[in-house]
PDB file of C-alpha atoms in Angstrom:
ATOM      1  CA  MET A   6      78.381  84.498 127.887  1.00 90.00           C
ATOM      2  CA  TYR A   7      75.375  86.749 128.262  1.00 94.00           C
ATOM      3  CA  PHE A   8      74.584  90.046 126.940  1.00 97.00           C
ATOM      4  CA  TYR A   9      71.558  92.145 128.663  1.00 98.00           C
ATOM      5  CA  ALA A  10      70.279  95.625 127.560  1.00 98.00           C
ATOM      6  CA  LEU A  11      68.510  98.241 129.566  1.00 98.00           C
ATOM      7  CA  VAL A  12      65.744  99.700 128.051  1.00 97.00           C
ATOM      8  CA  ARG A  13      62.714 102.029 129.085  1.00 96.00           C
ATOM      9  CA  LYS A  14      60.021 100.776 126.574  1.00 96.00           C
ATOM     10  CA  GLN A  15      58.253  97.062 126.364  1.00 97.00           C
ATOM     11  CA  GLU A  16      58.806  97.527 122.402  1.00 96.00           C
ATOM     12  CA  HIS A  17      62.339  98.181 122.874  1.00 96.00           C
ATOM     13  CA  ALA A  18      62.411  95.165 125.153  1.00 98.00           C
ATOM     14  CA  ASP A  19      60.878  92.829 122.694  1.00 97.00           C
ATOM     15  CA  ALA A  20      63.143  94.343 119.695  1.00 96.00           C
ATOM     16  CA  VAL A  21      66.452  93.560 121.686  1.00 96.00           C
ATOM     17  CA  LYS A  22      65.105  90.151 122.521  1.00 97.00           C
ATOM     18  CA  LYS A  23      64.834  89.270 118.752  1.00 96.00           C
ATOM     19  CA  LEU A  24      68.464  90.150 118.507  1.00 95.00           C
ATOM     20  CA  GLY A  25      69.512  87.374 121.657  1.00 96.00           C
ATOM     21  CA  VAL A  26      70.105  90.299 123.947  1.00 97.00           C
ATOM     22  CA  GLU A  27      68.159  89.929 127.204  1.00 98.00           C
ATOM     23  CA  PRO A  28      65.954  93.218 128.016  1.00 98.00           C
ATOM     24  CA  VAL A  29      66.260  94.816 131.523  1.00 98.00           C
ATOM     25  CA  LEU A  30      63.417  97.565 131.918  1.00 98.00           C
ATOM     26  CA  PHE A  31      64.565 100.546 134.065  1.00 98.00           C
ATOM     27  CA  ASN A  32      62.902 104.073 135.016  1.00 98.00           C
ATOM     28  CA  GLY A  33      65.511 105.903 132.999  1.00 98.00           C
ATOM     29  CA  LEU A  34      68.964 107.779 134.014  1.00 98.00           C
ATOM     30  CA  GLN A  35      67.553 109.697 136.553  1.00 98.00           C
ATOM     31  CA  ASP A  36      66.800 106.701 138.868  1.00 99.00           C
ATOM     32  CA  THR A  37      70.542 106.198 140.242  1.00 99.00           C
ATOM     33  CA  GLU A  38      69.533 103.702 142.896  1.00 99.00           C
ATOM     34  CA  GLN A  39      67.874 101.614 140.659  1.00 99.00           C
ATOM     35  CA  ILE A  40      70.753 102.122 138.056  1.00 99.00           C
ATOM     36  CA  ARG A  41      73.269 101.320 141.280  1.00 99.00           C
ATOM     37  CA  LYS A  42      71.753  98.037 141.708  1.00 99.00           C
ATOM     38  CA  ILE A  43      71.350  96.637 138.280  1.00 98.00           C
ATOM     39  CA  SER A  44      74.722  97.583 137.738  1.00 99.00           C
ATOM     40  CA  ALA A  45      76.136  95.372 140.642  1.00 99.00           C
ATOM     41  CA  ASP A  46      74.779  92.244 138.747  1.00 98.00           C
ATOM     42  CA  TYR A  47      77.134  92.656 135.572  1.00 98.00           C
ATOM     43  CA  ASP A  48      80.870  92.160 135.151  1.00 98.00           C
ATOM     44  CA  VAL A  49      80.776  94.701 132.364  1.00 98.00           C
ATOM     45  CA  VAL A  50      78.674  97.703 131.620  1.00 99.00           C
ATOM     46  CA  ILE A  51      78.766  99.452 128.420  1.00 99.00           C
ATOM     47  CA  ASN A  52      77.086 102.953 128.824  1.00 99.00           C
ATOM     48  CA  ASN A  53      76.022 104.383 125.362  1.00 96.00           C
ATOM     49  CA  ALA A  54      73.177 106.289 126.789  1.00 96.00           C
ATOM     50  CA  SER A  55      74.359 109.270 127.850  1.00 97.00           C
ATOM     51  CA  ALA A  56      78.017 111.507 127.416  1.00 98.00           C
ATOM     52  CA  GLN A  57      76.590 114.158 129.557  1.00 96.00           C
ATOM     53  CA  ASP A  58      74.638 112.309 132.818  1.00 98.00           C
ATOM     54  CA  ALA A  59      77.674 112.345 134.956  1.00 99.00           C
ATOM     55  CA  ALA A  60      75.132 110.664 138.180  1.00 99.00           C
ATOM     56  CA  ALA A  61      74.095 107.896 135.725  1.00 99.00           C
ATOM     57  CA  ALA A  62      77.556 107.596 135.052  1.00 99.00           C
ATOM     58  CA  LYS A  63      78.555 107.442 138.467  1.00 99.00           C
ATOM     59  CA  ALA A  64      75.885 105.157 139.765  1.00 99.00           C
ATOM     60  CA  PHE A  65      76.805 102.597 137.075  1.00 99.00           C
ATOM     61  CA  ILE A  66      80.331 102.675 138.339  1.00 99.00           C
ATOM     62  CA  GLU A  67      79.355 102.732 141.559  1.00 99.00           C
ATOM     63  CA  GLY A  68      77.383  99.507 141.018  1.00 99.00           C
ATOM     64  CA  LEU A  69      80.209  97.535 139.569  1.00 99.00           C
ATOM     65  CA  GLY A  70      82.214  98.606 142.456  1.00 99.00           C
ATOM     66  CA  ASP A  71      79.648  96.866 144.895  1.00 99.00           C
ATOM     67  CA  ARG A  72      79.924  94.073 143.196  1.00 98.00           C
ATOM     68  CA  LYS A  73      83.795  93.590 143.032  1.00 98.00           C
ATOM     69  CA  ALA A  74      84.027  94.187 146.802  1.00 98.00           C
ATOM     70  CA  LYS A  75      81.367  91.307 147.269  1.00 97.00           C
ATOM     71  CA  ASN A  76      83.001  88.976 144.921  1.00 96.00           C
ATOM     72  CA  SER A  77      86.437  89.931 144.616  1.00 95.00           C
ATOM     73  CA  SER A  78      85.879  89.959 140.825  1.00 93.00           C
ATOM     74  CA  GLU A  79      87.594  92.041 138.353  1.00 96.00           C
ATOM     75  CA  VAL A  80      84.795  94.362 136.582  1.00 98.00           C
ATOM     76  CA  TYR A  81      84.910  96.946 133.899  1.00 98.00           C
ATOM     77  CA  TYR A  82      83.225 100.027 132.793  1.00 99.00           C
ATOM     78  CA  ILE A  83      83.460 101.357 128.859  1.00 99.00           C
ATOM     79  CA  HIS A  84      81.768 104.544 128.531  1.00 99.00           C
ATOM     80  CA  THR A  85      80.740 106.744 125.532  1.00 99.00           C
ATOM     81  CA  ALA A  86      81.876 110.211 125.187  1.00 98.00           C
ATOM     82  CA  GLY A  87      82.775 112.505 122.738  1.00 97.00           C
ATOM     83  CA  ALA A  88      85.149 114.522 120.733  1.00 98.00           C
ATOM     84  CA  SER A  89      83.179 117.745 121.567  1.00 97.00           C
ATOM     85  CA  SER A  90      85.279 117.636 124.877  1.00 97.00           C
ATOM     86  CA  PHE A  91      88.069 118.850 123.117  1.00 97.00           C
ATOM     87  CA  GLY A  92      86.369 121.442 121.100  1.00 96.00           C
ATOM     88  CA  ASP A  93      87.505 125.476 121.364  1.00 97.00           C
ATOM     89  CA  ASN A  94      85.517 128.169 121.318  1.00 96.00           C
ATOM     90  CA  PRO A  95      86.756 130.228 118.042  1.00 96.00           C
ATOM     91  CA  ILE A  96      83.418 131.765 117.189  1.00 97.00           C
ATOM     92  CA  THR A  97      82.792 133.716 121.101  1.00 95.00           C
ATOM     93  CA  GLY A  98      86.477 133.547 121.320  1.00 92.00           C
ATOM     94  CA  SER A  99      86.895 132.491 125.011  1.00 89.00           C
ATOM     95  CA  TYR A 100      89.340 129.810 124.145  1.00 94.00           C
ATOM     96  CA  HIS A 101      91.427 128.990 120.781  1.00 94.00           C
ATOM     97  CA  GLU A 102      93.158 125.247 120.089  1.00 95.00           C
ATOM     98  CA  THR A 103      94.869 124.170 117.443  1.00 94.00           C
ATOM     99  CA  ARG A 104      96.624 121.207 118.753  1.00 97.00           C
ATOM    100  CA  VAL A 105      95.888 117.743 117.017  1.00 98.00           C
ATOM    101  CA  PHE A 106      95.150 115.216 120.147  1.00 99.00           C
ATOM    102  CA  SER A 107      96.330 111.503 120.118  1.00 99.00           C
ATOM    103  CA  ASP A 108      95.062 109.249 122.337  1.00 99.00           C
ATOM    104  CA  THR A 109      98.562 108.040 123.399  1.00 98.00           C
ATOM    105  CA  ASP A 110      99.641 111.804 124.675  1.00 98.00           C
ATOM    106  CA  PRO A 111      99.968 111.099 128.630  1.00 97.00           C
ATOM    107  CA  ASP A 112      98.258 114.425 129.566  1.00 97.00           C
ATOM    108  CA  ILE A 113      94.690 113.901 127.668  1.00 98.00           C
ATOM    109  CA  ALA A 114      92.602 113.212 131.017  1.00 98.00           C
ATOM    110  CA  GLU A 115      94.927 116.257 132.629  1.00 98.00           C
ATOM    111  CA  TYR A 116      93.842 118.408 129.696  1.00 98.00           C
ATOM    112  CA  ILE A 117      90.080 117.729 130.159  1.00 98.00           C
ATOM    113  CA  LYS A 118      90.366 118.709 133.843  1.00 98.00           C
ATOM    114  CA  LYS A 119      92.271 122.189 132.827  1.00 98.00           C
ATOM    115  CA  ARG A 120      89.597 122.568 130.193  1.00 97.00           C
ATOM    116  CA  ASN A 121      86.698 122.069 132.430  1.00 97.00           C
ATOM    117  CA  GLU A 122      88.157 124.271 135.074  1.00 97.00           C
ATOM    118  CA  HIS A 123      88.524 127.432 132.011  1.00 94.00           C
ATOM    119  CA  THR A 124      85.005 126.244 130.871  1.00 93.00           C
ATOM    120  CA  GLU A 125      82.747 123.595 132.508  1.00 95.00           C
ATOM    121  CA  TYR A 126      80.810 121.819 129.699  1.00 95.00           C
ATOM    122  CA  HIS A 127      78.618 119.122 130.856  1.00 96.00           C
ATOM    123  CA  GLN A 128      80.430 116.042 128.677  1.00 97.00           C
ATOM    124  CA  ARG A 129      84.018 117.220 130.267  1.00 98.00           C
ATOM    125  CA  THR A 130      82.300 116.578 133.694  1.00 98.00           C
ATOM    126  CA  THR A 131      80.871 113.365 132.927  1.00 99.00           C
ATOM    127  CA  ASP A 132      84.618 112.548 131.299  1.00 99.00           C
ATOM    128  CA  LEU A 133      86.277 113.446 134.797  1.00 99.00           C
ATOM    129  CA  THR A 134      83.280 111.638 137.022  1.00 99.00           C
ATOM    130  CA  VAL A 135      84.052 108.449 135.255  1.00 99.00           C
ATOM    131  CA  ILE A 136      87.798 108.535 135.515  1.00 99.00           C
ATOM    132  CA  GLU A 137      87.442 109.738 139.027  1.00 99.00           C
ATOM    133  CA  THR A 138      84.967 107.578 140.198  1.00 99.00           C
ATOM    134  CA  GLY A 139      86.437 104.209 139.017  1.00 99.00           C
ATOM    135  CA  GLU A 140      89.740 105.330 140.669  1.00 99.00           C
ATOM    136  CA  ALA A 141      87.772 105.471 143.926  1.00 99.00           C
ATOM    137  CA  VAL A 142      86.091 102.357 143.884  1.00 98.00           C
ATOM    138  CA  GLY A 143      88.655 100.222 142.122  1.00 98.00           C
ATOM    139  CA  VAL A 144      86.450  99.977 138.843  1.00 98.00           C
ATOM    140  CA  ARG A 145      88.598  99.854 135.604  1.00 98.00           C
ATOM    141  CA  THR A 146      87.248 102.398 133.089  1.00 99.00           C
ATOM    142  CA  TYR A 147      87.547 103.120 129.468  1.00 99.00           C
ATOM    143  CA  ILE A 148      86.250 106.106 127.459  1.00 99.00           C
ATOM    144  CA  ILE A 149      85.855 106.144 123.559  1.00 99.00           C
ATOM    145  CA  MET A 150      85.578 109.414 122.733  1.00 99.00           C
ATOM    146  CA  PRO A 151      84.439 109.304 118.904  1.00 98.00           C
ATOM    147  CA  PRO A 152      84.283 112.083 116.694  1.00 99.00           C
ATOM    148  CA  LEU A 153      81.625 112.969 114.282  1.00 99.00           C
ATOM    149  CA  ILE A 154      79.898 109.437 113.384  1.00 99.00           C
ATOM    150  CA  PHE A 155      78.414 109.235 110.052  1.00 99.00           C
ATOM    151  CA  GLY A 156      76.991 106.314 108.190  1.00 98.00           C
ATOM    152  CA  ARG A 157      74.224 104.062 108.952  1.00 97.00           C
ATOM    153  CA  GLY A 158      73.865 102.031 111.665  1.00 96.00           C
ATOM    154  CA  THR A 159      72.348  98.454 111.839  1.00 94.00           C
ATOM    155  CA  GLY A 160      70.550  98.047 115.277  1.00 91.00           C
ATOM    156  CA  PRO A 161      66.696  97.798 115.836  1.00 91.00           C
ATOM    157  CA  PHE A 162      66.710 101.366 116.811  1.00 89.00           C
ATOM    158  CA  ASN A 163      68.165 104.839 115.625  1.00 90.00           C
ATOM    159  CA  THR A 164      70.201 104.358 112.617  1.00 94.00           C
ATOM    160  CA  ILE A 165      71.671 107.896 112.139  1.00 96.00           C
ATOM    161  CA  SER A 166      74.047 110.090 114.312  1.00 97.00           C
ATOM    162  CA  VAL A 167      73.485 113.619 115.706  1.00 97.00           C
ATOM    163  CA  GLN A 168      75.530 116.232 113.694  1.00 98.00           C
ATOM    164  CA  ILE A 169      75.246 115.951 110.113  1.00 99.00           C
ATOM    165  CA  PRO A 170      71.206 114.846 110.394  1.00 99.00           C
ATOM    166  CA  SER A 171      70.907 118.126 112.653  1.00 99.00           C
ATOM    167  CA  MET A 172      72.521 119.895 109.535  1.00 99.00           C
ATOM    168  CA  ILE A 173      69.918 118.477 107.349  1.00 99.00           C
ATOM    169  CA  ARG A 174      66.947 118.650 109.182  1.00 99.00           C
ATOM    170  CA  GLY A 175      67.859 122.338 109.946  1.00 99.00           C
ATOM    171  CA  ALA A 176      68.519 122.997 105.944  1.00 99.00           C
ATOM    172  CA  LEU A 177      65.173 121.624 104.942  1.00 99.00           C
ATOM    173  CA  ALA A 178      63.006 123.821 107.946  1.00 98.00           C
ATOM    174  CA  ALA A 179      64.997 126.814 106.086  1.00 98.00           C
ATOM    175  CA  LYS A 180      65.223 125.781 102.259  1.00 98.00           C
ATOM    176  CA  LYS A 181      69.035 126.568 102.669  1.00 98.00           C
ATOM    177  CA  SER A 182      71.952 125.321 104.324  1.00 99.00           C
ATOM    178  CA  GLY A 183      73.844 127.854 106.273  1.00 99.00           C
ATOM    179  CA  MET A 184      77.120 128.272 108.204  1.00 99.00           C
ATOM    180  CA  LEU A 185      79.021 131.318 109.934  1.00 98.00           C
ATOM    181  CA  LYS A 186      81.038 133.172 107.716  1.00 96.00           C
ATOM    182  CA  GLU A 187      83.838 133.061 110.319  1.00 96.00           C
ATOM    183  CA  CYS A 188      83.796 129.236 110.624  1.00 97.00           C
ATOM    184  CA  THR A 189      87.033 127.768 109.610  1.00 97.00           C
ATOM    185  CA  ALA A 190      86.676 125.126 112.304  1.00 98.00           C
ATOM    186  CA  VAL A 191      87.796 121.344 111.546  1.00 99.00           C
ATOM    187  CA  TRP A 192      86.370 118.219 113.167  1.00 99.00           C
ATOM    188  CA  SER A 193      87.583 114.133 113.074  1.00 99.00           C
ATOM    189  CA  HIS A 194      85.068 111.678 111.691  1.00 99.00           C
ATOM    190  CA  VAL A 195      84.568 108.112 111.586  1.00 99.00           C
ATOM    191  CA  HIS A 196      82.059 105.594 110.243  1.00 99.00           C
ATOM    192  CA  VAL A 197      79.522 104.304 112.631  1.00 99.00           C
ATOM    193  CA  GLN A 198      80.486 100.408 111.852  1.00 98.00           C
ATOM    194  CA  ASP A 199      84.103 101.051 112.077  1.00 99.00           C
ATOM    195  CA  LEU A 200      83.303 102.910 115.490  1.00 99.00           C
ATOM    196  CA  ALA A 201      81.424  99.513 116.566  1.00 98.00           C
ATOM    197  CA  GLU A 202      84.401  97.259 115.478  1.00 99.00           C
ATOM    198  CA  LEU A 203      86.508  99.273 118.423  1.00 99.00           C
ATOM    199  CA  TYR A 204      83.918  98.397 120.998  1.00 99.00           C
ATOM    200  CA  LYS A 205      84.057  94.606 119.983  1.00 98.00           C
ATOM    201  CA  ILE A 206      88.086  94.839 120.558  1.00 98.00           C
ATOM    202  CA  LEU A 207      87.864  96.762 123.388  1.00 98.00           C
ATOM    203  CA  PHE A 208      85.479  94.537 125.343  1.00 98.00           C
ATOM    204  CA  THR A 209      87.239  91.001 123.868  1.00 98.00           C
ATOM    205  CA  LYS A 210      90.826  92.475 124.859  1.00 98.00           C
ATOM    206  CA  VAL A 211      89.573  93.659 128.513  1.00 97.00           C
ATOM    207  CA  PHE A 212      86.917  90.743 129.125  1.00 96.00           C
ATOM    208  CA  ILE A 213      87.932  87.725 127.002  1.00 96.00           C
ATOM    209  CA  GLU A 214      91.349  87.795 126.925  1.00 96.00           C
ATOM    210  CA  LYS A 215      91.909  89.658 130.485  1.00 94.00           C
ATOM    211  CA  ALA A 216      94.393  91.943 128.748  1.00 94.00           C
ATOM    212  CA  GLY A 217      96.796  93.701 131.377  1.00 92.00           C
ATOM    213  CA  GLU A 218      97.102  97.464 132.134  1.00 94.00           C
ATOM    214  CA  ASP A 219     100.386  97.149 129.744  1.00 94.00           C
ATOM    215  CA  GLN A 220      98.391  96.364 126.631  1.00 95.00           C
ATOM    216  CA  VAL A 221      95.187  97.911 127.234  1.00 98.00           C
ATOM    217  CA  PRO A 222      95.210 101.053 129.833  1.00 98.00           C
ATOM    218  CA  SER A 223      92.245 102.249 131.722  1.00 98.00           C
ATOM    219  CA  GLY A 224      91.485 104.794 134.251  1.00 98.00           C
ATOM    220  CA  ARG A 225      93.116 108.454 133.263  1.00 98.00           C
ATOM    221  CA  LYS A 226      95.406 106.365 130.761  1.00 98.00           C
ATOM    222  CA  GLY A 227      92.292 104.836 129.013  1.00 99.00           C
ATOM    223  CA  ILE A 228      90.856 107.252 126.502  1.00 99.00           C
ATOM    224  CA  TYR A 229      90.547 105.973 123.296  1.00 99.00           C
ATOM    225  CA  PHE A 230      89.645 107.891 119.933  1.00 99.00           C
ATOM    226  CA  ALA A 231      88.240 106.761 117.153  1.00 98.00           C
ATOM    227  CA  GLU A 232      89.061 108.594 113.607  1.00 98.00           C
ATOM    228  CA  THR A 233      89.701 107.969 109.972  1.00 98.00           C
ATOM    229  CA  GLY A 234      89.491 111.266 108.253  1.00 98.00           C
ATOM    230  CA  GLU A 235      88.687 114.737 108.861  1.00 98.00           C
ATOM    231  CA  ALA A 236      86.925 117.582 107.443  1.00 99.00           C
ATOM    232  CA  SER A 237      85.661 121.344 107.886  1.00 99.00           C
ATOM    233  CA  TRP A 238      82.618 122.180 109.011  1.00 99.00           C
ATOM    234  CA  ARG A 239      82.056 124.583 106.357  1.00 99.00           C
ATOM    235  CA  SER A 240      82.526 121.522 103.722  1.00 99.00           C
ATOM    236  CA  VAL A 241      79.844 119.776 105.454  1.00 99.00           C
ATOM    237  CA  ALA A 242      77.378 122.740 105.251  1.00 99.00           C
ATOM    238  CA  GLU A 243      78.621 123.090 101.739  1.00 99.00           C
ATOM    239  CA  GLU A 244      77.416 119.483 100.993  1.00 99.00           C
ATOM    240  CA  VAL A 245      74.452 119.621 102.856  1.00 99.00           C
ATOM    241  CA  GLY A 246      73.200 122.671 100.587  1.00 99.00           C
ATOM    242  CA  LYS A 247      74.287 121.031  97.430  1.00 99.00           C
ATOM    243  CA  VAL A 248      72.896 117.631  97.901  1.00 99.00           C
ATOM    244  CA  GLY A 249      69.732 119.043  99.178  1.00 99.00           C
ATOM    245  CA  LYS A 250      69.423 121.349  96.139  1.00 99.00           C
ATOM    246  CA  ASP A 251      70.336 118.068  93.746  1.00 99.00           C
ATOM    247  CA  LEU A 252      67.236 116.396  95.733  1.00 99.00           C
ATOM    248  CA  GLY A 253      65.087 119.270  95.271  1.00 98.00           C
ATOM    249  CA  ARG A 254      64.507 120.038  98.726  1.00 98.00           C
ATOM    250  CA  LEU A 255      66.111 123.476  99.301  1.00 99.00           C
ATOM    251  CA  GLU A 256      65.802 126.289  96.786  1.00 98.00           C
ATOM    252  CA  THR A 257      69.730 126.578  96.450  1.00 98.00           C
ATOM    253  CA  GLU A 258      72.876 124.995  97.011  1.00 98.00           C
ATOM    254  CA  LYS A 259      74.429 128.517  98.094  1.00 98.00           C
ATOM    255  CA  LEU A 260      75.280 128.703 101.883  1.00 98.00           C
ATOM    256  CA  GLN A 261      73.281 131.123 103.774  1.00 98.00           C
ATOM    257  CA  GLU A 262      75.377 133.362 105.959  1.00 98.00           C
ATOM    258  CA  ILE A 263      74.084 132.941 109.715  1.00 99.00           C
ATOM    259  CA  ASP A 264      75.150 134.147 113.107  1.00 98.00           C
ATOM    260  CA  ILE A 265      75.932 131.517 116.103  1.00 98.00           C
ATOM    261  CA  GLN A 266      72.309 132.199 117.887  1.00 98.00           C
ATOM    262  CA  GLU A 267      70.637 131.148 114.638  1.00 98.00           C
ATOM    263  CA  ALA A 268      73.177 127.937 114.024  1.00 99.00           C
ATOM    264  CA  ALA A 269      71.948 126.942 117.554  1.00 99.00           C
ATOM    265  CA  ASN A 270      68.298 127.203 116.591  1.00 99.00           C
ATOM    266  CA  ARG A 271      68.693 125.102 113.644  1.00 98.00           C
ATOM    267  CA  TRP A 272      70.955 122.409 114.745  1.00 99.00           C
ATOM    268  CA  THR A 273      70.757 122.482 118.773  1.00 98.00           C
ATOM    269  CA  GLY A 274      67.346 123.529 119.814  1.00 98.00           C
ATOM    270  CA  GLY A 275      68.742 127.012 120.698  1.00 98.00           C
ATOM    271  CA  SER A 276      71.712 126.042 122.832  1.00 97.00           C
ATOM    272  CA  VAL A 277      74.558 128.592 121.932  1.00 97.00           C
ATOM    273  CA  GLU A 278      76.793 126.384 123.869  1.00 94.00           C
ATOM    274  CA  TYR A 279      76.449 123.178 122.524  1.00 95.00           C
ATOM    275  CA  VAL A 280      76.224 124.648 118.931  1.00 97.00           C
ATOM    276  CA  GLU A 281      79.794 126.113 119.032  1.00 97.00           C
ATOM    277  CA  ALA A 282      81.171 123.173 120.925  1.00 95.00           C
ATOM    278  CA  ALA A 283      79.767 120.273 118.724  1.00 96.00           C
ATOM    279  CA  PHE A 284      79.304 122.220 115.186  1.00 98.00           C
ATOM    280  CA  LEU A 285      81.900 124.814 114.937  1.00 98.00           C
ATOM    281  CA  SER A 286      84.600 123.976 116.903  1.00 98.00           C
ATOM    282  CA  ASN A 287      87.748 122.624 116.187  1.00 98.00           C
ATOM    283  CA  SER A 288      88.238 119.178 117.385  1.00 98.00           C
ATOM    284  CA  ARG A 289      91.360 116.995 115.754  1.00 99.00           C
ATOM    285  CA  THR A 290      92.007 113.467 117.022  1.00 99.00           C
ATOM    286  CA  ARG A 291      94.354 110.818 116.141  1.00 99.00           C
ATOM    287  CA  ALA A 292      93.577 107.091 117.270  1.00 99.00           C
ATOM    288  CA  GLU A 293      96.824 105.736 117.543  1.00 99.00           C
ATOM    289  CA  LEU A 294      96.166 104.148 120.835  1.00 99.00           C
ATOM    290  CA  SER A 295      92.861 102.449 119.427  1.00 99.00           C
ATOM    291  CA  ARG A 296      94.963 101.396 116.598  1.00 99.00           C
ATOM    292  CA  SER A 297      97.516  99.632 118.695  1.00 98.00           C
ATOM    293  CA  LEU A 298      94.818  97.529 120.134  1.00 98.00           C
ATOM    294  CA  GLY A 299      94.371  96.176 116.529  1.00 98.00           C
ATOM    295  CA  TRP A 300      91.663  98.360 115.091  1.00 99.00           C
ATOM    296  CA  LYS A 301      91.490  98.877 111.426  1.00 99.00           C
ATOM    297  CA  PRO A 302      88.963 100.833 110.118  1.00 99.00           C
ATOM    298  CA  THR A 303      87.936 100.184 106.433  1.00 99.00           C
ATOM    299  CA  ARG A 304      85.228 102.553 105.729  1.00 98.00           C
ATOM    300  CA  GLU A 305      86.633 106.004 105.490  1.00 98.00           C
ATOM    301  CA  SER A 306      85.696 105.904 101.608  1.00 98.00           C
ATOM    302  CA  MET A 307      81.973 106.043 102.442  1.00 98.00           C
ATOM    303  CA  TRP A 308      82.329 109.697 103.422  1.00 99.00           C
ATOM    304  CA  GLU A 309      82.002 111.166 100.359  1.00 98.00           C
ATOM    305  CA  ASN A 310      78.510 109.933 100.177  1.00 98.00           C
ATOM    306  CA  ALA A 311      77.685 110.838 104.257  1.00 99.00           C
ATOM    307  CA  VAL A 312      75.206 113.765 103.380  1.00 99.00           C
ATOM    308  CA  ARG A 313      73.200 112.155 101.095  1.00 99.00           C
ATOM    309  CA  GLU A 314      72.862 108.916 102.868  1.00 98.00           C
ATOM    310  CA  ASP A 315      71.564 110.689 105.815  1.00 98.00           C
ATOM    311  CA  TYR A 316      69.492 112.928 103.531  1.00 99.00           C
ATOM    312  CA  GLU A 317      67.984 109.702 102.121  1.00 98.00           C
ATOM    313  CA  ALA A 318      67.160 108.291 105.732  1.00 97.00           C
ATOM    314  CA  ILE A 319      65.541 111.420 107.058  1.00 98.00           C
ATOM    315  CA  LEU A 320      63.256 111.765 103.810  1.00 98.00           C
ATOM    316  CA  ALA A 321      62.348 108.530 104.122  1.00 96.00           C
ATOM    317  CA  SER A 322      60.989 108.672 107.912  1.00 92.00           C
ATOM    318  CA  SER A 323      59.446 111.878 107.327  1.00 85.00           C
TER     319      SER A 323
END
């Protein structure tokens, strides 16, 4: 069995080669023609590059479809999405959601479609593109939807996630941690190494063991959550303030009251749509289908140190 990794730069190629992975240099996700040609050379594609690039996801799947048509062999596509697809809009008030979602719920794909009809969101559009393209070309697709990811990764490149580090960087720039007064929203979370175990299990089940659809659903039923706990965004912001003050990097641990535009400026480069979906919304998931595959996360206790760990990583690299 051989593993390959698409990379854009030679230094990245050199790094993955040291791990025993064969690098494949490519032009980037915008070159969908090249992606389709490359994808046609492989049995399994795991897309961790972007959750919001529908055109690239479509090209990966169509390439796998080309391979299947040529060789009559089964092919598989594993896509990384995210729980912001279920995030509501409690601040702008355009959509409110109290539901706790399970990946065993039969209507997950239909829910994503209806939500996207109500309010289009690039990530939901990509989720639907993955499902529909897989159905069109006969490729088995699997979507992993992580919630907030915490902890340190073990790879050669970026080893921290997005949401907590963005809140930390925003606090460091402002010298205070901030949060909207009206934000009471809750998100699920998972440690990055527990999440990695889910990918290993899913890959093994579908490609090594050749598990059937009854054991490992794909397509519309193949949406997998990964969670070990949950917390409010306010509690995360409070911890950012507390740890930052303790490290001598913030003026106070007390939360600064900010509005949604200021939150966007601090955390998402000014995008109000994204900051509400990924930092201020409710997105509560239960990974019952994932656990039925044998996924057994063990790192929930590390959540209590998540903010401090990210502070240390950010400060060490600055």
